[in-house]
Tab-separated table of C-alpha atoms in Angstrom:
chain	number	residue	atom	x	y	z
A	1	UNK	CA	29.675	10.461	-39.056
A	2	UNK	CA	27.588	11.951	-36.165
A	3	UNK	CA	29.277	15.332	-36.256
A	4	UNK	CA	30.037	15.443	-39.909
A	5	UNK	CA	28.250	13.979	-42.659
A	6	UNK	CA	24.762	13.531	-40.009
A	7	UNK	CA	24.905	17.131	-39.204
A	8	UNK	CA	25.021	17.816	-42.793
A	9	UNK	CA	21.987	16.141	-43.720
A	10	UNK	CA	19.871	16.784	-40.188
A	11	UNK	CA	20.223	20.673	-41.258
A	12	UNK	CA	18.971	20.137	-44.468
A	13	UNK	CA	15.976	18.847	-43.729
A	14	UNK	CA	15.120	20.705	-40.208
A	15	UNK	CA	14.310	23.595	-41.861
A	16	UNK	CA	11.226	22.509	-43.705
A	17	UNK	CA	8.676	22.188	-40.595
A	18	UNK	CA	9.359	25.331	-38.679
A	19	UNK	CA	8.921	27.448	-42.276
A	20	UNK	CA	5.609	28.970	-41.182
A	21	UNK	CA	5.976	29.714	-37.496
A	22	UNK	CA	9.552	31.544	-38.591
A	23	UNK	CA	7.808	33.667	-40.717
A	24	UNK	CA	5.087	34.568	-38.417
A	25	UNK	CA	7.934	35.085	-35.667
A	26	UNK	CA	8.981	37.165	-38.281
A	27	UNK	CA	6.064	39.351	-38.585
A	28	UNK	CA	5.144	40.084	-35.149
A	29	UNK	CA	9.018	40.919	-34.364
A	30	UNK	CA	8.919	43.458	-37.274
A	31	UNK	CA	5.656	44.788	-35.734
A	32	UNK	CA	7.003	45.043	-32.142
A	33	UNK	CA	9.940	47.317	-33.187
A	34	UNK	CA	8.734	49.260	-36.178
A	35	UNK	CA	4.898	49.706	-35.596
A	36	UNK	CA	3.976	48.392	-38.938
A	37	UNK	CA	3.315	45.134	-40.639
A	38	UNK	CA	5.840	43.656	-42.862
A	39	UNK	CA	4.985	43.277	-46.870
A	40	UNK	CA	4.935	39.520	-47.808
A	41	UNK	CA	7.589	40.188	-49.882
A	42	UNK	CA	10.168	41.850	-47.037
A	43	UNK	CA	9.249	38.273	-45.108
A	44	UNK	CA	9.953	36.300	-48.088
A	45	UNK	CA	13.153	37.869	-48.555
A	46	UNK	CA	13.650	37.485	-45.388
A	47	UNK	CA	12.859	33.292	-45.191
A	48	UNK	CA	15.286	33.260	-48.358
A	49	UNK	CA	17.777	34.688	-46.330
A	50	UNK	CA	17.124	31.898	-43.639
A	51	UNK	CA	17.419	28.994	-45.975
A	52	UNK	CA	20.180	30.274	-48.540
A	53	UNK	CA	22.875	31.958	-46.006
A	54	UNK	CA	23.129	28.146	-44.829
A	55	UNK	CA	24.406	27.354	-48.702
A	56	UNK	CA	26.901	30.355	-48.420
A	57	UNK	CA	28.232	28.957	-44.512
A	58	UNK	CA	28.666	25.684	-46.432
A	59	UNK	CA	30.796	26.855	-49.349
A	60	UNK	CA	33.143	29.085	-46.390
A	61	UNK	CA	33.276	25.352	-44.273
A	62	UNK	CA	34.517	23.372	-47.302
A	63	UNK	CA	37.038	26.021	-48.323
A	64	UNK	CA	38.040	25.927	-45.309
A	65	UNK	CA	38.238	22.276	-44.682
A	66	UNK	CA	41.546	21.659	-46.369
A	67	UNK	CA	43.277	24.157	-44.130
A	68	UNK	CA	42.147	23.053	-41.302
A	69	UNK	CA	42.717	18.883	-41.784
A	70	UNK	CA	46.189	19.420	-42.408
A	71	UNK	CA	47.101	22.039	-39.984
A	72	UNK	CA	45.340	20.887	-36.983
A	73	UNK	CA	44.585	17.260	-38.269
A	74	UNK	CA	41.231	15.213	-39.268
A	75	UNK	CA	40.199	14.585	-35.883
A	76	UNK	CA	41.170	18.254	-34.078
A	77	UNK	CA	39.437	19.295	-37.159
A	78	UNK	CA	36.381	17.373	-36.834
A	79	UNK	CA	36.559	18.304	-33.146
A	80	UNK	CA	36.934	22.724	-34.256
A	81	UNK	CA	33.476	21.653	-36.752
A	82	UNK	CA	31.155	21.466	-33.328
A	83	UNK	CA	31.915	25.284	-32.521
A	84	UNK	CA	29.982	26.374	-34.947
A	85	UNK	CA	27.141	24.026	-34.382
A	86	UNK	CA	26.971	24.978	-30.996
A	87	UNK	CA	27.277	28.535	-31.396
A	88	UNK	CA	24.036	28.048	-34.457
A	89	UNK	CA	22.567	26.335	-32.061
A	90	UNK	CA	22.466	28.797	-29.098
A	91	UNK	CA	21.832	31.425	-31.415
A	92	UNK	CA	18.632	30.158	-33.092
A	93	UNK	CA	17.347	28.125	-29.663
A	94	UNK	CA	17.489	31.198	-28.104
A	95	UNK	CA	16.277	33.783	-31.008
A	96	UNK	CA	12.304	33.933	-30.025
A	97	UNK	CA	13.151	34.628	-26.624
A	98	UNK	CA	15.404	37.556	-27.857
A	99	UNK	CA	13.153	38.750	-30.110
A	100	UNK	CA	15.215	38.722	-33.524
A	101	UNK	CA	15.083	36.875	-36.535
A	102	UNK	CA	18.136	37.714	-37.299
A	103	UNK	CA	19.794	35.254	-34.965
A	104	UNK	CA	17.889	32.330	-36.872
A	105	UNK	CA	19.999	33.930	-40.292
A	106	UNK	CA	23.128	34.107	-38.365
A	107	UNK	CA	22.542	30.442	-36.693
A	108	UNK	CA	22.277	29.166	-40.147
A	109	UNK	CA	25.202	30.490	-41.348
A	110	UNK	CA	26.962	28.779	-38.668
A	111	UNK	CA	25.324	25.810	-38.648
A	112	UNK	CA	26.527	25.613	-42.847
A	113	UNK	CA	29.854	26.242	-41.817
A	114	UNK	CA	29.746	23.292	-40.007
A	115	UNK	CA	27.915	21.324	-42.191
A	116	UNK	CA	30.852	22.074	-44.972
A	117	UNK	CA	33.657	21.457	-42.624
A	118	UNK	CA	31.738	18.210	-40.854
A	119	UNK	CA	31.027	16.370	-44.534
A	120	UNK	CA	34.263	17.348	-46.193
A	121	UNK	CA	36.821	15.838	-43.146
A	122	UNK	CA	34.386	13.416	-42.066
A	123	UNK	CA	34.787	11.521	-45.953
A	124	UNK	CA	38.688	11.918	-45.541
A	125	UNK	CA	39.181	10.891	-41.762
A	126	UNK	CA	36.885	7.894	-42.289
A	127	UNK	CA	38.724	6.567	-45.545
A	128	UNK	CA	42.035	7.469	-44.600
A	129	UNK	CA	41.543	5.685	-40.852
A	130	UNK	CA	39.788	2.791	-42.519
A	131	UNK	CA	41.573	-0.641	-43.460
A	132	UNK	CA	42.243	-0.925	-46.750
A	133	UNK	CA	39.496	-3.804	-47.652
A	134	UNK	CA	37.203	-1.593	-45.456
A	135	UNK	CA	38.217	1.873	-47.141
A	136	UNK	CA	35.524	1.933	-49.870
A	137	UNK	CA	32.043	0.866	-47.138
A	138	UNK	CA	33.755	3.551	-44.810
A	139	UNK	CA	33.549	6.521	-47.201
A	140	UNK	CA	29.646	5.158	-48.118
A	141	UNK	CA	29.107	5.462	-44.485
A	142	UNK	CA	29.098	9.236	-45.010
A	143	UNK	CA	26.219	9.167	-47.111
A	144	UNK	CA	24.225	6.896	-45.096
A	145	UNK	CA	24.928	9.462	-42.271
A	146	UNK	CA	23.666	12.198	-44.975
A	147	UNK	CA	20.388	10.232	-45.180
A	148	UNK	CA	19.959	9.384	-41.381
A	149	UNK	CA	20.544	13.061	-40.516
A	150	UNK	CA	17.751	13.961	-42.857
A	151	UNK	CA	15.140	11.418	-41.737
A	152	UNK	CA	16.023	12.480	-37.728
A	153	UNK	CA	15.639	16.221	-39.071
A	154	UNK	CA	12.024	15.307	-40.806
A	155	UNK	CA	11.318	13.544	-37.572
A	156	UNK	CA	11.621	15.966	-35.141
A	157	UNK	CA	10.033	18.207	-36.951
A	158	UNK	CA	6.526	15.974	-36.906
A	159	UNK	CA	3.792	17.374	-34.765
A	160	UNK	CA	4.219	14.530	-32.531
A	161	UNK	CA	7.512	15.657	-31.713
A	162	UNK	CA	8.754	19.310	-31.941
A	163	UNK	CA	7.169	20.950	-35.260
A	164	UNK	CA	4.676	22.861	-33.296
A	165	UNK	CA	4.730	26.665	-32.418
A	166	UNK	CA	5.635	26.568	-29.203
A	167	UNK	CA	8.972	23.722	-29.630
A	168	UNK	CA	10.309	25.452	-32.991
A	169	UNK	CA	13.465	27.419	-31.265
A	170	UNK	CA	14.363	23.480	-29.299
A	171	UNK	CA	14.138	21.951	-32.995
A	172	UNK	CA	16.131	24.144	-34.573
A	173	UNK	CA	18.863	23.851	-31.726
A	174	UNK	CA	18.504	20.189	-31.918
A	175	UNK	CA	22.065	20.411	-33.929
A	176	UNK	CA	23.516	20.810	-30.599
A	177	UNK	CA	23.011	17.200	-29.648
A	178	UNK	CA	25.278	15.642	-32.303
A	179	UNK	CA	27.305	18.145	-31.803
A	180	UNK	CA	27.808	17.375	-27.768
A	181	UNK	CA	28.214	13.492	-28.491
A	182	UNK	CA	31.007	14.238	-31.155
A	183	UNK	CA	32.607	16.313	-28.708
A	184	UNK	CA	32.757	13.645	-25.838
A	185	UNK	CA	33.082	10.812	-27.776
A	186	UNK	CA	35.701	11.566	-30.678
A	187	UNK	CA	38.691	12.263	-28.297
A	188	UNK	CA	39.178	8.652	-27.708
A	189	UNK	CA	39.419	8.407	-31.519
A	190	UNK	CA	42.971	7.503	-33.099
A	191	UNK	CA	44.229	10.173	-35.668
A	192	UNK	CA	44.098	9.713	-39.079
A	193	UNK	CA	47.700	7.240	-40.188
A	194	UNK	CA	48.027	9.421	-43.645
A	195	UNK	CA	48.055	13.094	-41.314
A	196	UNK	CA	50.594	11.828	-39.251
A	197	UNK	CA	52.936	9.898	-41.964
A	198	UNK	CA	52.832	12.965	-44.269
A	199	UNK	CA	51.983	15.953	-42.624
A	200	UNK	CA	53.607	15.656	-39.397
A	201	UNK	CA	56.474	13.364	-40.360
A	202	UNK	CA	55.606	10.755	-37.284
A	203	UNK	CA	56.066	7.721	-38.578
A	204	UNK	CA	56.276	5.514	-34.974
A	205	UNK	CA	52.954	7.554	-34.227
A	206	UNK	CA	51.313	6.352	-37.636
A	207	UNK	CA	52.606	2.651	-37.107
């Protein structure tokens, strides 16, 4: 569940510590290129824009999801899921240092993208990979991934750790570490039995 259903719930709750120094990033961005001061309510619009576009990445990753389990398969699917993360990841780590917020917006969307595709064909590759007497505690295992993604996200974003001004951009590309483990790790992974029965007809392979 690292790269699916943990991702999910790590991006929920990441947000929530960084909300104030994004906003003043924010302001002195919109200063340094227009010469004037934001109103409080272009910033707010433009926070809503940070935490809602992730909803709208999520609902494109879960359309998506179907298409891409059967045509590529659960795992190669799971596998695709950590492009966007990375890509959100590099894109908001590196947004302060290029001066625009609206990396952070476009991270987000990226990182919900994921976050739909990673929950979605994480649930399905776990149950359909799972024994049968093990098939029900395997799809639970996604939301217990949910809820450890969200206390690691609430976590890091302590003052102890990286919720301060200066660590916000690492924080918000902490994503990438999940991410990087899926990537090496998930390889060595069998396919899911019902993709290759069904989908691709290889019935020796799924034995």
């Amino acid at each position: 569940g690292i790269g699916g259903a943990f991702q999910y719930g790590l991006q929920i709750s990441i947000i929530n510590s960084p909300a104030e120094y994004i906003k003043n990033f924010t302001r002195e961005t919109w200063l340094k290129r227009y010469g004037s001061s934001p109103s409080e309510d272009m910033i707010t619009l433009m926070w809503s824009f940070v935490v809602s576009i992730y909803c709208f990445g999520g609902l494109l990753g879960s359309l998506s999801a179907g298409y891409f389990s059967v045509r590529f398969g659960r795992k190669k699917a799971m596998l695709f899921a950590n492009i966007p993360a990375l890509l959100s990841a590099v894109l908001m780590g590196f947004s302060q240092l290029c001066g625009s917020f609206e990396m952070i917006i476009a991270g987000r969307l990226f990182s919900g993208v994921c976050g739909g595709l990673g929950v979605n064909i994480n649930i399905m590759y776990a149950g359909e990979c799972a024994p049968r007497k093990l098939r029900g505690l395997a799809a639970i295992t996604a939301s217990t991934a949910i809820a450890v993604g969200k206390f690691v996200g609430f976590a890091l974003g302590l003052r102890e750790f990286l919720g301060v001004d200066a660590l916000w951009p690492i924080l918000m590309a902490a994503n990438a570490i999940p991410a990087l483990i899926q990537l090496l790790t998930l390889p060595f992974f069998p396919d899911s039995p019902r993709y290759l029965l069904i989908d691709r007809k290889d019935k020796e392979e799924c034995i």
